[in-house]
C-alpha cells in the first residue's frame, strides 16, 4: 500500500501530461503512486498515459472513461476508486506538484491525525513574460494550524475552495462517500464543501504544495476563462444552491452569510464584467438565472461588500439595465463615476428610482462615498461613445460624458481635445480638437473627427496599441475621460497609416476594445508579407539576439529598481550623502510626516521669513505639494533629493519624526517641536512598546536620541512625553509651542479690547455674523462603517436641523481620517479637514467639541468653552493604551457619554463659559504654563538670529 495516491485527470492534453506525472514521480516522498484517468480524450492523451504506465510499472496506472463526462468531477471519482494509497491527492494534467508536497502533507497528516491537510497553492501565469505568480489566499497559510472543525475558521470554507492543494485520508473519503458532482463545472466547490463539513480535523501548513498553471492566451480556454458561456454561469449557481442547502441542513447561518458575501464580491463580479459586451438576449437570460439566486442572499451581505458590488447585484435583481450597465463600468474601472447620481431627501443615490424600496434605498445610498464633495478635476467621469464611423481616412465620433449632480455647470465654458497616445509610455501622442461640446440633459454631448492617416505616424513595432482619451476643460479646470464602447458598434475597417520604421510589419490601424471596455486602436497588416515579417521579428525576439536584448533590458530595469529601493536609499544616505559637507544656513522642515504645511515647524519657518533671515529652506511633502510655501525648495519625502537635503542640513525641524533609520550627523541640530501634550500614554509607556525585545527597544531609543532639543509647554510634558521618550534634561526646551503663539496673542487682544474679530476665514466660509461657531475635532479613530470611513458619533443632520439657526459646526477630522458630510447640512456644517493648519480654525471657533485629542490643550489657551464627547470612554481608557490622568477629573468643560447628553450640552452651551472659567484657568496653568505667545521668536533668537542679513 503506497503512502499517497495522486489522481491525475486529463482531457486532450497529451503534451503536458508527462510533465504533470513526472512532478509526482520526482517527489521526495518515494512511496507515491500515480493514477491517470483520461476523460475519453480525442487526441493521444490515453496513449501517452498508457506509455507512462508501461515505463513506470507499479508506480503509474492508467484508466479511461468510456465516454466524455464534460467536466473534471467524474474522472476524479473514478480515480478515487482505483487508488490504493493511505492518502489521496488530485492533480490536473496542466499543473504540477511542488517537489516536497507529498512528504510535507503526509507528515502533517500523520502528526495531527487530520482527515484533510491543505497547503499553499501558487498560480503561475505561464504566458506572461516573467511567469507572474500569485499565492492563493496566502494569509490563511502563514503558519501551521489545526482545526477541530471548519466552523472554527469560516474563511477557509468560503475562500479556499480548491480540491487540488489538499491531501485526504482515503478512508475518510470512502466512509463519507465523498464524490464530485458529475458533468458539472465548479465541481471543486461542492466536493470541498462536503469534505470540509465532514472532516473531524483539518490541518493547514505554510508550505507551497501545488503550482496552478494559468494559460490566458490558450487556444482552448479553461473553464475559468469561459465565464461568458451561459452554461458556465448556470453550473456555478447550481453548485452554490447545493452548498447553501448543505449549510441550511446544519444550521450554519453565519457561514452561509460569509459565503453570500463572497458570492457578491467575487463569484458574481467575475460574470458581471462580461455583461457590457453581450447582446440583449444574453443579458435577459443572465438576469433570469440570477434573480432567483440573488433573492436567497442575506440582506446583511450587501452591507459587507464594496458599495458598487452591492449596487450591481441589486440592479441586476431588479432588471434595471439602464443603470446596471453603467454601474458595471464602475465595477470594472474602480475610480470611474458612471452615473449622473440623484439627490433625494437630502441623500445622494447612485441613480434615480427605487426610492419606494427601503432595501434598495440603503444599497443605492452613496452619500458617504462623498461624490458630491469632489470638484470636476477629481472625478473620473464615464464617457459613453455614442457613434463611431469612418469616411475615407477620417474617423468621426460622438459621445456623452456623465455630469453627476451638475458638477459641470450649464454656463461653464467647455473646451475639448481628443488625444491618441501610444500605450507604451514616453512615445508619441496626437491631439484633435472636439468641434462640438455642449450640455444635453444630465450629460455633456461632444462630437469630433480625426484624420488618423494624415496625423498619426506610429513607429510600427513598439507602439502597436493606441489609447483614446477626451480631455475636457471646464472653465479652465481639466478633467480626463476614456471612451467607453459598451453597445456601440465600431463600424468600418482598418485605415492606412505610415509607420516610421517599416510598413512590412503593420500598415493599417483598426478600432479595438480594451480589456476594461475602452476604445483603442491597434496596428495591423493588410498584406501577407506583414504577417511573415512579424513572424520573423517574433522569432528574433524569442531567439538568441532577442534573449540577449531582453536580458540586458531586464538587468538595467532591475538595477534601476534596486537603486531606488528602501535599503539602497539608506545606503546612499549614509555612504554617499552623509560624506558631503554640511551646508551652513540650511534647514529641512517637516510636519506630520510630510502630509501638511502646518504646526510649529510652519510657525518657526514663517517667523524666520518675517525676520528676514538669510537661509536655505527645504520643505518635505508627501502627496500633493500644492499648499506648501513657494519660497522654499520642496522635496518629496523619501526621495533622493529629500535624503540629500537631510544629510547636508545644519538644522532639522519637525513635529513627529524623520525616517527612523536615518542617522543624524553630529554637525546637524535636530529641533523636535512635537505635536501636542499627552493625555494617552506615549512612547515606552505604551504596553505594546514594553513588549518589544531589548534590541527593538534599543533601535527605537536610537531614533529618539537624535533629538537635540525637544519643545515642552508644561511640566506635564516633562513628566509624560519626555519621560516616555527617555529624554535627558539637557534636551528639553521649556519654550512652549510656536504654533500656539497666535492663540495666546488672540486671547490677549480680546482681553485688551473686550471684543473679538473673526477675521478673513469667517468671510471665506460665508458664516453669518449672528451664528456661533463650534468646532468638532476628535482624535484618530480606526476607519469603520459601510464605506470604510470615519463616521461621526452623532447624527449630523439632526444637529443641523436642531441648531442650524444658532450654530455653524466646523468639523476637522484627524489627518489620518476622512469624513463625508451629507448635502443636507451644507452651510450649517462645514468640513475643515483638508486645511493644513488648524490654528486659524481654532481662532475662529467660539467653542470646541473634542474627545481625547491634544487639541484640547491648545484651544484652552483661548479661554473659550469646551465640551468633551467621550462616547467610548471605557474602551478608550481601560481597554486601550491607558492615559496619564483622569479626563473626567480635569476636563475644563462638561464630559458627556451619550448622543442625547451631547445634544443637551449643546443646548446649554453658552452657560459653560462662566461655569467652567476657573477650571479652564487651572487647566492652562497645569498644561500650558510655557505658552506665552513668544515661542517662535524665542527659538529663532536662540538658534537662528546670527543668520540676519
PDB file of C-alpha atoms in Angstrom, residues 118 136-141 145 147 149-162 165-166 192-193 196-197 202 204 247 254-263 265-267 304:
ATOM      1  CA  UNK A 118      -4.201  21.777   2.985  1.00  0.00           C
ATOM      2  CA  UNK A 136      -3.888  31.584  -3.422  1.00  0.00           C
ATOM      3  CA  UNK A 137      -5.136  33.278  -0.233  1.00  0.00           C
ATOM      4  CA  UNK A 138      -1.676  33.136   1.324  1.00  0.00           C
ATOM      5  CA  UNK A 139      -2.871  34.891   4.507  1.00  0.00           C
ATOM      6  CA  UNK A 140      -4.595  31.656   5.536  1.00  0.00           C
ATOM      7  CA  UNK A 141      -1.327  29.730   5.285  1.00  0.00           C
ATOM      8  CA  UNK A 145      -2.827  25.459  12.162  1.00  0.00           C
ATOM      9  CA  UNK A 147      -8.852  22.872  13.261  1.00  0.00           C
ATOM     10  CA  UNK A 149     -13.956  21.785  12.731  1.00  0.00           C
ATOM     11  CA  UNK A 150     -14.088  24.075   9.724  1.00  0.00           C
ATOM     12  CA  UNK A 151     -16.585  26.191  11.669  1.00  0.00           C
ATOM     13  CA  UNK A 152     -13.597  27.436  13.703  1.00  0.00           C
ATOM     14  CA  UNK A 153     -12.305  29.161  10.563  1.00  0.00           C
ATOM     15  CA  UNK A 154     -15.158  30.059   8.166  1.00  0.00           C
ATOM     16  CA  UNK A 155     -12.743  31.885   5.836  1.00  0.00           C
ATOM     17  CA  UNK A 156     -11.247  28.526   4.861  1.00  0.00           C
ATOM     18  CA  UNK A 157     -14.671  27.180   3.849  1.00  0.00           C
ATOM     19  CA  UNK A 158     -15.583  30.352   1.979  1.00  0.00           C
ATOM     20  CA  UNK A 159     -12.375  31.242   0.157  1.00  0.00           C
ATOM     21  CA  UNK A 160     -10.146  28.199  -0.375  1.00  0.00           C
ATOM     22  CA  UNK A 161     -12.484  26.113  -2.496  1.00  0.00           C
ATOM     23  CA  UNK A 162      -9.776  24.182  -4.359  1.00  0.00           C
ATOM     24  CA  UNK A 165      -3.935  21.745  -2.914  1.00  0.00           C
ATOM     25  CA  UNK A 166      -5.059  19.172  -0.350  1.00  0.00           C
ATOM     26  CA  UNK A 192     -14.641  20.584  -0.876  1.00  0.00           C
ATOM     27  CA  UNK A 193     -17.710  21.949   0.927  1.00  0.00           C
ATOM     28  CA  UNK A 196     -14.778  20.429   4.978  1.00  0.00           C
ATOM     29  CA  UNK A 197     -18.042  19.815   6.827  1.00  0.00           C
ATOM     30  CA  UNK A 202      -8.177  19.810   9.279  1.00  0.00           C
ATOM     31  CA  UNK A 204      -3.205  23.956   7.273  1.00  0.00           C
ATOM     32  CA  UNK A 247     -25.310  24.726   5.242  1.00  0.00           C
ATOM     33  CA  UNK A 254     -23.095  32.613   9.893  1.00  0.00           C
ATOM     34  CA  UNK A 255     -21.127  30.528   7.410  1.00  0.00           C
ATOM     35  CA  UNK A 256     -23.917  30.982   4.872  1.00  0.00           C
ATOM     36  CA  UNK A 257     -23.692  34.768   5.381  1.00  0.00           C
ATOM     37  CA  UNK A 258     -19.911  34.690   4.864  1.00  0.00           C
ATOM     38  CA  UNK A 259     -20.444  32.677   1.680  1.00  0.00           C
ATOM     39  CA  UNK A 260     -23.090  35.163   0.460  1.00  0.00           C
ATOM     40  CA  UNK A 261     -20.565  37.966   0.942  1.00  0.00           C
ATOM     41  CA  UNK A 262     -18.037  36.055  -1.135  1.00  0.00           C
ATOM     42  CA  UNK A 263     -20.615  35.438  -3.869  1.00  0.00           C
ATOM     43  CA  UNK A 265     -17.791  40.364  -4.112  1.00  0.00           C
ATOM     44  CA  UNK A 266     -16.191  37.555  -6.144  1.00  0.00           C
ATOM     45  CA  UNK A 267     -18.346  34.982  -7.966  1.00  0.00           C
ATOM     46  CA  UNK A 304     -20.300  43.804   3.933  1.00  0.00           C
TER      47      UNK A 304
END
